[in-house]
PDB file of N, CA and C in Angstrom:
ATOM      1  N   MET A 610     -17.756 -20.246  -2.123  1.00 58.00           N
ATOM      2  CA  MET A 610     -16.799 -20.495  -1.113  1.00 58.00           C
ATOM      3  C   MET A 610     -15.900 -19.319  -0.922  1.00 58.00           C
ATOM      4  N   THR A 611     -15.325 -18.748  -1.970  1.00 54.00           N
ATOM      5  CA  THR A 611     -14.458 -17.598  -1.930  1.00 54.00           C
ATOM      6  C   THR A 611     -15.105 -16.429  -1.261  1.00 54.00           C
ATOM      7  N   THR A 612     -16.418 -16.180  -1.703  1.00 52.00           N
ATOM      8  CA  THR A 612     -17.202 -15.098  -1.173  1.00 52.00           C
ATOM      9  C   THR A 612     -17.349 -15.269   0.336  1.00 52.00           C
ATOM     10  N   ARG A 613     -17.605 -16.445   0.723  1.00 55.00           N
ATOM     11  CA  ARG A 613     -17.794 -16.746   2.206  1.00 55.00           C
ATOM     12  C   ARG A 613     -16.521 -16.436   2.984  1.00 55.00           C
ATOM     13  N   LEU A 614     -15.369 -16.811   2.441  1.00 41.00           N
ATOM     14  CA  LEU A 614     -14.063 -16.574   3.056  1.00 41.00           C
ATOM     15  C   LEU A 614     -13.766 -15.113   3.133  1.00 41.00           C
ATOM     16  N   ILE A 615     -14.141 -14.339   2.142  1.00 51.00           N
ATOM     17  CA  ILE A 615     -13.868 -12.932   2.180  1.00 51.00           C
ATOM     18  C   ILE A 615     -14.813 -12.247   3.236  1.00 51.00           C
ATOM     19  N   LEU A 616     -16.040 -12.689   3.321  1.00 44.00           N
ATOM     20  CA  LEU A 616     -16.902 -12.144   4.330  1.00 44.00           C
ATOM     21  C   LEU A 616     -16.453 -12.469   5.744  1.00 44.00           C
ATOM     22  N   VAL A 617     -15.915 -13.643   5.965  1.00 43.00           N
ATOM     23  CA  VAL A 617     -15.412 -14.012   7.298  1.00 43.00           C
ATOM     24  C   VAL A 617     -14.169 -13.129   7.565  1.00 43.00           C
ATOM     25  N   ALA A 618     -13.334 -13.011   6.616  1.00 47.00           N
ATOM     26  CA  ALA A 618     -12.117 -12.205   6.764  1.00 47.00           C
ATOM     27  C   ALA A 618     -12.458 -10.734   7.158  1.00 47.00           C
ATOM     28  N   LEU A 619     -13.405 -10.163   6.475  1.00 47.00           N
ATOM     29  CA  LEU A 619     -13.844  -8.796   6.738  1.00 47.00           C
ATOM     30  C   LEU A 619     -14.430  -8.699   8.085  1.00 47.00           C
ATOM     31  N   ALA A 620     -15.195  -9.678   8.518  1.00 46.00           N
ATOM     32  CA  ALA A 620     -15.826  -9.659   9.830  1.00 46.00           C
ATOM     33  C   ALA A 620     -14.736  -9.627  10.923  1.00 46.00           C
ATOM     34  N   VAL A 621     -13.741 -10.471  10.756  1.00 42.00           N
ATOM     35  CA  VAL A 621     -12.614 -10.575  11.672  1.00 42.00           C
ATOM     36  C   VAL A 621     -11.864  -9.245  11.714  1.00 42.00           C
ATOM     37  N   LEU A 622     -11.597  -8.700  10.659  1.00 45.00           N
ATOM     38  CA  LEU A 622     -10.877  -7.384  10.567  1.00 45.00           C
ATOM     39  C   LEU A 622     -11.767  -6.273  11.290  1.00 45.00           C
ATOM     40  N   ALA A 623     -13.002  -6.313  11.034  1.00 46.00           N
ATOM     41  CA  ALA A 623     -13.854  -5.293  11.585  1.00 46.00           C
ATOM     42  C   ALA A 623     -13.962  -5.434  13.088  1.00 46.00           C
ATOM     43  N   ALA A 624     -13.863  -6.621  13.594  1.00 44.00           N
ATOM     44  CA  ALA A 624     -13.976  -6.847  15.016  1.00 44.00           C
ATOM     45  C   ALA A 624     -12.668  -6.580  15.802  1.00 44.00           C
ATOM     46  N   ALA A 625     -11.583  -6.654  15.100  1.00 49.00           N
ATOM     47  CA  ALA A 625     -10.276  -6.499  15.731  1.00 49.00           C
ATOM     48  C   ALA A 625     -10.061  -4.998  16.149  1.00 49.00           C
ATOM     49  N   PRO A 626      -9.576  -4.853  17.413  1.00 51.00           N
ATOM     50  CA  PRO A 626      -9.417  -3.509  17.775  1.00 51.00           C
ATOM     51  C   PRO A 626      -8.205  -2.794  17.046  1.00 51.00           C
ATOM     52  N   ALA A 627      -8.492  -1.630  16.512  1.00 60.00           N
ATOM     53  CA  ALA A 627      -7.423  -0.944  15.796  1.00 60.00           C
ATOM     54  C   ALA A 627      -6.857   0.147  16.611  1.00 60.00           C
ATOM     55  N   ALA A 628      -5.485   0.330  16.465  1.00 74.00           N
ATOM     56  CA  ALA A 628      -4.933   1.433  17.183  1.00 74.00           C
ATOM     57  C   ALA A 628      -5.403   2.715  16.600  1.00 74.00           C
ATOM     58  N   ALA A 629      -5.526   3.721  17.420  1.00 90.00           N
ATOM     59  CA  ALA A 629      -6.005   5.044  16.961  1.00 90.00           C
ATOM     60  C   ALA A 629      -5.017   5.589  15.919  1.00 90.00           C
ATOM     61  N   GLN A 630      -5.521   6.043  14.806  1.00 91.00           N
ATOM     62  CA  GLN A 630      -4.755   6.599  13.809  1.00 91.00           C
ATOM     63  C   GLN A 630      -4.266   8.011  14.284  1.00 91.00           C
ATOM     64  N   PRO A 631      -2.950   8.280  14.275  1.00 92.00           N
ATOM     65  CA  PRO A 631      -2.443   9.554  14.703  1.00 92.00           C
ATOM     66  C   PRO A 631      -2.808  10.674  13.722  1.00 92.00           C
ATOM     67  N   SER A 632      -2.873  11.848  14.155  1.00 90.00           N
ATOM     68  CA  SER A 632      -3.183  12.968  13.365  1.00 90.00           C
ATOM     69  C   SER A 632      -2.160  13.105  12.165  1.00 90.00           C
ATOM     70  N   GLY A 633      -2.619  13.222  11.019  1.00 90.00           N
ATOM     71  CA  GLY A 633      -1.689  13.378   9.839  1.00 90.00           C
ATOM     72  C   GLY A 633      -1.459  12.086   9.131  1.00 90.00           C
ATOM     73  N   ALA A 634      -1.735  10.913   9.716  1.00 90.00           N
ATOM     74  CA  ALA A 634      -1.425   9.634   9.104  1.00 90.00           C
ATOM     75  C   ALA A 634      -2.227   9.425   7.884  1.00 90.00           C
ATOM     76  N   ALA A 635      -3.491   9.920   7.874  1.00 89.00           N
ATOM     77  CA  ALA A 635      -4.366   9.669   6.729  1.00 89.00           C
ATOM     78  C   ALA A 635      -3.796  10.232   5.433  1.00 89.00           C
ATOM     79  N   SER A 636      -2.987  11.288   5.556  1.00 87.00           N
ATOM     80  CA  SER A 636      -2.441  11.849   4.304  1.00 87.00           C
ATOM     81  C   SER A 636      -1.466  10.937   3.645  1.00 87.00           C
ATOM     82  N   CYS A 637      -0.894   9.974   4.335  1.00 89.00           N
ATOM     83  CA  CYS A 637       0.110   9.078   3.823  1.00 89.00           C
ATOM     84  C   CYS A 637      -0.552   8.134   2.789  1.00 89.00           C
ATOM     85  N   SER A 638      -1.692   7.633   3.081  1.00 83.00           N
ATOM     86  CA  SER A 638      -2.344   6.675   2.271  1.00 83.00           C
ATOM     87  C   SER A 638      -2.805   7.177   0.906  1.00 83.00           C
ATOM     88  N   GLY A 639      -2.766   8.449   0.727  1.00 85.00           N
ATOM     89  CA  GLY A 639      -3.144   9.017  -0.583  1.00 85.00           C
ATOM     90  C   GLY A 639      -2.183   8.555  -1.646  1.00 85.00           C
ATOM     91  N   CYS A 640      -0.871   8.478  -1.342  1.00 88.00           N
ATOM     92  CA  CYS A 640       0.125   8.040  -2.322  1.00 88.00           C
ATOM     93  C   CYS A 640       0.716   6.651  -1.917  1.00 88.00           C
ATOM     94  N   HIS A 641       0.875   6.374  -0.602  1.00 88.00           N
ATOM     95  CA  HIS A 641       1.498   5.178  -0.144  1.00 88.00           C
ATOM     96  C   HIS A 641       0.359   4.186   0.134  1.00 88.00           C
ATOM     97  N   ALA A 642      -0.218   3.632  -0.932  1.00 74.00           N
ATOM     98  CA  ALA A 642      -1.216   2.551  -0.804  1.00 74.00           C
ATOM     99  C   ALA A 642      -0.564   1.293  -0.342  1.00 74.00           C
ATOM    100  N   ALA A 643      -1.367   0.258  -0.262  1.00 70.00           N
ATOM    101  CA  ALA A 643      -0.837  -1.064   0.095  1.00 70.00           C
ATOM    102  C   ALA A 643       0.285  -1.409  -0.812  1.00 70.00           C
ATOM    103  N   ALA A 644       1.204  -2.219  -0.237  1.00 67.00           N
ATOM    104  CA  ALA A 644       2.400  -2.593  -0.989  1.00 67.00           C
ATOM    105  C   ALA A 644       2.002  -3.239  -2.310  1.00 67.00           C
ATOM    106  N   GLY A 645       2.669  -2.857  -3.388  1.00 64.00           N
ATOM    107  CA  GLY A 645       2.413  -3.418  -4.685  1.00 64.00           C
ATOM    108  C   GLY A 645       1.228  -2.816  -5.367  1.00 64.00           C
ATOM    109  N   ALA A 646       0.565  -1.909  -4.808  1.00 68.00           N
ATOM    110  CA  ALA A 646      -0.645  -1.334  -5.362  1.00 68.00           C
ATOM    111  C   ALA A 646      -0.344  -0.110  -6.196  1.00 68.00           C
ATOM    112  N   GLY A 647       0.828   0.337  -6.339  1.00 73.00           N
ATOM    113  CA  GLY A 647       1.187   1.531  -7.117  1.00 73.00           C
ATOM    114  C   GLY A 647       2.653   1.698  -7.215  1.00 73.00           C
ATOM    115  N   PRO A 648       3.071   2.800  -7.889  1.00 80.00           N
ATOM    116  CA  PRO A 648       4.467   3.096  -7.955  1.00 80.00           C
ATOM    117  C   PRO A 648       5.174   3.582  -6.661  1.00 80.00           C
ATOM    118  N   VAL A 649       4.398   4.127  -5.761  1.00 86.00           N
ATOM    119  CA  VAL A 649       4.911   4.664  -4.502  1.00 86.00           C
ATOM    120  C   VAL A 649       4.932   3.500  -3.494  1.00 86.00           C
ATOM    121  N   PRO A 650       6.103   3.272  -2.847  1.00 87.00           N
ATOM    122  CA  PRO A 650       6.110   2.163  -1.886  1.00 87.00           C
ATOM    123  C   PRO A 650       5.158   2.252  -0.745  1.00 87.00           C
ATOM    124  N   GLY A 651       4.594   1.014  -0.388  1.00 90.00           N
ATOM    125  CA  GLY A 651       3.709   0.971   0.783  1.00 90.00           C
ATOM    126  C   GLY A 651       4.534   1.193   2.081  1.00 90.00           C
ATOM    127  N   LEU A 652       3.890   1.727   3.109  1.00 92.00           N
ATOM    128  CA  LEU A 652       4.576   1.944   4.351  1.00 92.00           C
ATOM    129  C   LEU A 652       4.149   1.039   5.528  1.00 92.00           C
ATOM    130  N   GLU A 653       2.967   0.403   5.336  1.00 91.00           N
ATOM    131  CA  GLU A 653       2.463  -0.367   6.489  1.00 91.00           C
ATOM    132  C   GLU A 653       3.378  -1.558   6.739  1.00 91.00           C
ATOM    133  N   GLY A 654       3.744  -1.815   7.949  1.00 91.00           N
ATOM    134  CA  GLY A 654       4.581  -2.886   8.299  1.00 91.00           C
ATOM    135  C   GLY A 654       6.108  -2.634   8.227  1.00 91.00           C
ATOM    136  N   ARG A 655       6.490  -1.498   7.673  1.00 92.00           N
ATOM    137  CA  ARG A 655       7.880  -1.224   7.656  1.00 92.00           C
ATOM    138  C   ARG A 655       8.324  -0.791   9.078  1.00 92.00           C
ATOM    139  N   PRO A 656       9.590  -0.923   9.360  1.00 96.00           N
ATOM    140  CA  PRO A 656      10.024  -0.574  10.681  1.00 96.00           C
ATOM    141  C   PRO A 656       9.877   0.930  10.987  1.00 96.00           C
ATOM    142  N   ALA A 657       9.428   1.286  12.170  1.00 96.00           N
ATOM    143  CA  ALA A 657       9.179   2.648  12.505  1.00 96.00           C
ATOM    144  C   ALA A 657      10.428   3.523  12.368  1.00 96.00           C
ATOM    145  N   ALA A 658      11.574   2.958  12.750  1.00 97.00           N
ATOM    146  CA  ALA A 658      12.829   3.705  12.625  1.00 97.00           C
ATOM    147  C   ALA A 658      13.105   4.064  11.227  1.00 97.00           C
ATOM    148  N   GLU A 659      12.924   3.138  10.329  1.00 97.00           N
ATOM    149  CA  GLU A 659      13.105   3.376   8.890  1.00 97.00           C
ATOM    150  C   GLU A 659      12.224   4.518   8.323  1.00 97.00           C
ATOM    151  N   ILE A 660      10.923   4.456   8.707  1.00 96.00           N
ATOM    152  CA  ILE A 660      10.063   5.559   8.292  1.00 96.00           C
ATOM    153  C   ILE A 660      10.484   6.958   8.849  1.00 96.00           C
ATOM    154  N   ALA A 661      10.754   6.943  10.149  1.00 97.00           N
ATOM    155  CA  ALA A 661      11.191   8.203  10.795  1.00 97.00           C
ATOM    156  C   ALA A 661      12.457   8.728  10.238  1.00 97.00           C
ATOM    157  N   ALA A 662      13.470   7.877   9.945  1.00 97.00           N
ATOM    158  CA  ALA A 662      14.673   8.283   9.330  1.00 97.00           C
ATOM    159  C   ALA A 662      14.502   8.880   7.938  1.00 97.00           C
ATOM    160  N   ALA A 663      13.591   8.192   7.186  1.00 96.00           N
ATOM    161  CA  ALA A 663      13.301   8.706   5.844  1.00 96.00           C
ATOM    162  C   ALA A 663      12.644  10.122   5.899  1.00 96.00           C
ATOM    163  N   MET A 664      11.737  10.300   6.861  1.00 97.00           N
ATOM    164  CA  MET A 664      11.104  11.558   6.964  1.00 97.00           C
ATOM    165  C   MET A 664      12.105  12.657   7.455  1.00 97.00           C
ATOM    166  N   ALA A 665      13.037  12.334   8.324  1.00 97.00           N
ATOM    167  CA  ALA A 665      14.008  13.252   8.750  1.00 97.00           C
ATOM    168  C   ALA A 665      14.919  13.678   7.604  1.00 97.00           C
ATOM    169  N   ALA A 666      15.311  12.637   6.751  1.00 97.00           N
ATOM    170  CA  ALA A 666      16.148  12.896   5.571  1.00 97.00           C
ATOM    171  C   ALA A 666      15.433  13.785   4.574  1.00 97.00           C
ATOM    172  N   PHE A 667      14.149  13.548   4.362  1.00 97.00           N
ATOM    173  CA  PHE A 667      13.331  14.408   3.443  1.00 97.00           C
ATOM    174  C   PHE A 667      13.271  15.846   3.983  1.00 97.00           C
ATOM    175  N   ARG A 668      13.022  15.975   5.362  1.00 96.00           N
ATOM    176  CA  ARG A 668      12.884  17.181   5.965  1.00 96.00           C
ATOM    177  C   ARG A 668      14.142  18.082   5.834  1.00 96.00           C
ATOM    178  N   SER A 669      15.316  17.455   6.000  1.00 96.00           N
ATOM    179  CA  SER A 669      16.586  18.142   5.956  1.00 96.00           C
ATOM    180  C   SER A 669      17.094  18.398   4.576  1.00 96.00           C
ATOM    181  N   GLY A 670      16.534  17.716   3.611  1.00 96.00           N
ATOM    182  CA  GLY A 670      16.974  17.902   2.249  1.00 96.00           C
ATOM    183  C   GLY A 670      18.080  16.864   1.864  1.00 96.00           C
ATOM    184  N   GLU A 671      18.453  16.015   2.844  1.00 97.00           N
ATOM    185  CA  GLU A 671      19.402  15.031   2.572  1.00 97.00           C
ATOM    186  C   GLU A 671      19.000  13.995   1.510  1.00 97.00           C
ATOM    187  N   ARG A 672      17.676  13.738   1.524  1.00 95.00           N
ATOM    188  CA  ARG A 672      17.102  12.762   0.635  1.00 95.00           C
ATOM    189  C   ARG A 672      16.327  13.525  -0.422  1.00 95.00           C
ATOM    190  N   PRO A 673      16.717  13.448  -1.704  1.00 94.00           N
ATOM    191  CA  PRO A 673      15.963  14.210  -2.766  1.00 94.00           C
ATOM    192  C   PRO A 673      14.514  13.719  -2.932  1.00 94.00           C
ATOM    193  N   ALA A 674      13.669  14.672  -3.242  1.00 94.00           N
ATOM    194  CA  ALA A 674      12.239  14.334  -3.411  1.00 94.00           C
ATOM    195  C   ALA A 674      11.526  15.325  -4.271  1.00 94.00           C
ATOM    196  N   THR A 675      10.369  14.915  -4.791  1.00 92.00           N
ATOM    197  CA  THR A 675       9.565  15.849  -5.602  1.00 92.00           C
ATOM    198  C   THR A 675       8.607  16.524  -4.652  1.00 92.00           C
ATOM    199  N   VAL A 676       7.999  15.831  -3.714  1.00 94.00           N
ATOM    200  CA  VAL A 676       7.002  16.463  -2.872  1.00 94.00           C
ATOM    201  C   VAL A 676       7.219  16.098  -1.348  1.00 94.00           C
ATOM    202  N   MET A 677       7.866  14.886  -1.146  1.00 95.00           N
ATOM    203  CA  MET A 677       8.034  14.509   0.279  1.00 95.00           C
ATOM    204  C   MET A 677       8.834  15.516   1.172  1.00 95.00           C
ATOM    205  N   ASP A 678       9.766  16.177   0.566  1.00 95.00           N
ATOM    206  CA  ASP A 678      10.553  17.194   1.315  1.00 95.00           C
ATOM    207  C   ASP A 678       9.574  18.239   1.927  1.00 95.00           C
ATOM    208  N   ARG A 679       8.614  18.700   1.134  1.00 95.00           N
ATOM    209  CA  ARG A 679       7.594  19.649   1.603  1.00 95.00           C
ATOM    210  C   ARG A 679       6.630  19.081   2.628  1.00 95.00           C
ATOM    211  N   ILE A 680       6.222  17.834   2.324  1.00 94.00           N
ATOM    212  CA  ILE A 680       5.290  17.160   3.299  1.00 94.00           C
ATOM    213  C   ILE A 680       5.955  16.986   4.556  1.00 94.00           C
ATOM    214  N   ALA A 681       7.215  16.433   4.561  1.00 95.00           N
ATOM    215  CA  ALA A 681       7.910  16.170   5.778  1.00 95.00           C
ATOM    216  C   ALA A 681       8.096  17.339   6.722  1.00 95.00           C
ATOM    217  N   LYS A 682       8.291  18.493   6.108  1.00 95.00           N
ATOM    218  CA  LYS A 682       8.445  19.756   6.858  1.00 95.00           C
ATOM    219  C   LYS A 682       7.153  20.150   7.609  1.00 95.00           C
ATOM    220  N   GLY A 683       6.013  19.573   7.254  1.00 95.00           N
ATOM    221  CA  GLY A 683       4.780  19.883   7.874  1.00 95.00           C
ATOM    222  C   GLY A 683       4.534  19.079   9.194  1.00 95.00           C
ATOM    223  N   PHE A 684       5.410  18.182   9.524  1.00 95.00           N
ATOM    224  CA  PHE A 684       5.256  17.324  10.704  1.00 95.00           C
ATOM    225  C   PHE A 684       6.390  17.591  11.718  1.00 95.00           C
ATOM    226  N   THR A 685       6.051  17.608  13.016  1.00 95.00           N
ATOM    227  CA  THR A 685       7.068  17.713  14.034  1.00 95.00           C
ATOM    228  C   THR A 685       7.662  16.298  14.206  1.00 95.00           C
ATOM    229  N   ASP A 686       8.856  16.291  14.945  1.00 95.00           N
ATOM    230  CA  ASP A 686       9.464  14.970  15.221  1.00 95.00           C
ATOM    231  C   ASP A 686       8.509  14.059  15.895  1.00 95.00           C
ATOM    232  N   GLU A 687       7.724  14.613  16.877  1.00 96.00           N
ATOM    233  CA  GLU A 687       6.809  13.763  17.663  1.00 96.00           C
ATOM    234  C   GLU A 687       5.716  13.236  16.797  1.00 96.00           C
ATOM    235  N   GLU A 688       5.148  13.996  15.871  1.00 96.00           N
ATOM    236  CA  GLU A 688       4.120  13.638  14.934  1.00 96.00           C
ATOM    237  C   GLU A 688       4.686  12.556  13.985  1.00 96.00           C
ATOM    238  N   THR A 689       5.905  12.706  13.526  1.00 97.00           N
ATOM    239  CA  THR A 689       6.495  11.753  12.642  1.00 97.00           C
ATOM    240  C   THR A 689       6.703  10.465  13.369  1.00 97.00           C
ATOM    241  N   ARG A 690       7.145  10.485  14.612  1.00 96.00           N
ATOM    242  CA  ARG A 690       7.347   9.245  15.378  1.00 96.00           C
ATOM    243  C   ARG A 690       5.956   8.476  15.599  1.00 96.00           C
ATOM    244  N   ALA A 691       5.021   9.279  15.889  1.00 96.00           N
ATOM    245  CA  ALA A 691       3.663   8.648  16.175  1.00 96.00           C
ATOM    246  C   ALA A 691       3.102   8.011  14.903  1.00 96.00           C
ATOM    247  N   ILE A 692       3.315   8.673  13.767  1.00 96.00           N
ATOM    248  CA  ILE A 692       2.811   8.133  12.512  1.00 96.00           C
ATOM    249  C   ILE A 692       3.638   6.898  12.120  1.00 96.00           C
ATOM    250  N   ALA A 693       4.976   6.957  12.297  1.00 96.00           N
ATOM    251  CA  ALA A 693       5.874   5.792  11.927  1.00 96.00           C
ATOM    252  C   ALA A 693       5.550   4.637  12.835  1.00 96.00           C
ATOM    253  N   ASP A 694       5.350   4.835  14.133  1.00 96.00           N
ATOM    254  CA  ASP A 694       4.939   3.721  15.003  1.00 96.00           C
ATOM    255  C   ASP A 694       3.649   3.096  14.608  1.00 96.00           C
ATOM    256  N   TRP A 695       2.653   3.939  14.307  1.00 95.00           N
ATOM    257  CA  TRP A 695       1.352   3.432  13.815  1.00 95.00           C
ATOM    258  C   TRP A 695       1.472   2.657  12.591  1.00 95.00           C
ATOM    259  N   LEU A 696       2.166   3.094  11.583  1.00 94.00           N
ATOM    260  CA  LEU A 696       2.368   2.441  10.311  1.00 94.00           C
ATOM    261  C   LEU A 696       3.110   1.115  10.547  1.00 94.00           C
ATOM    262  N   ALA A 697       4.133   1.128  11.381  1.00 94.00           N
ATOM    263  CA  ALA A 697       4.884  -0.100  11.622  1.00 94.00           C
ATOM    264  C   ALA A 697       4.069  -1.114  12.292  1.00 94.00           C
ATOM    265  N   GLY A 698       3.111  -0.750  13.119  1.00 93.00           N
ATOM    266  CA  GLY A 698       2.219  -1.680  13.768  1.00 93.00           C
ATOM    267  C   GLY A 698       1.129  -2.245  12.929  1.00 93.00           C
ATOM    268  N   ARG A 699       0.974  -1.802  11.721  1.00 87.00           N
ATOM    269  CA  ARG A 699      -0.076  -2.266  10.886  1.00 87.00           C
ATOM    270  C   ARG A 699       0.373  -3.566  10.084  1.00 87.00           C
ATOM    271  N   GLN A 700       0.835  -4.467  10.874  1.00 71.00           N
ATOM    272  CA  GLN A 700       1.374  -5.732  10.232  1.00 71.00           C
ATOM    273  C   GLN A 700       0.345  -6.557   9.383  1.00 71.00           C
ATOM    274  N   ASP A 701      -0.924  -6.433   9.854  1.00 53.00           N
ATOM    275  CA  ASP A 701      -1.977  -7.157   9.114  1.00 53.00           C
ATOM    276  C   ASP A 701      -2.081  -6.715   7.608  1.00 53.00           C
ATOM    277  N   HIS A 702      -1.588  -5.474   7.351  1.00 50.00           N
ATOM    278  CA  HIS A 702      -1.689  -4.990   6.054  1.00 50.00           C
ATOM    279  C   HIS A 702      -0.323  -4.838   5.370  1.00 50.00           C
ATOM    280  N   ALA A 703       0.699  -5.496   6.005  1.00 49.00           N
ATOM    281  CA  ALA A 703       2.122  -5.339   5.562  1.00 49.00           C
ATOM    282  C   ALA A 703       2.335  -5.970   4.184  1.00 49.00           C
ATOM    283  N   ARG A 704       3.336  -5.551   3.574  1.00 49.00           N
ATOM    284  CA  ARG A 704       3.680  -6.083   2.257  1.00 49.00           C
ATOM    285  C   ARG A 704       4.090  -7.570   2.329  1.00 49.00           C
ATOM    286  N   PRO A 705       3.914  -8.258   1.291  1.00 49.00           N
ATOM    287  CA  PRO A 705       4.218  -9.727   1.336  1.00 49.00           C
ATOM    288  C   PRO A 705       5.638 -10.049   1.566  1.00 49.00           C
TER     289      PRO A 705
END
């Protein structure tokens, strides 16, 4: 029964149209896995404004970081907004 439910869920997810992943967004998932899956917080389903503000704070040095300050400097404001919007829209994978 459980296997059947998982297969149905996977089929539904595969059939659902997904928004195009913006350039650079794939690099986020290397550390920011699904919520609760590791020590780094998940980003999917968070408000876009929150993600963009955090990236701006990392970029300016206002928010201390070990690596995010350097990563944030590699994205333009437009790229950051596109990635933040995309991550915010991923409600199906949002944290509980």
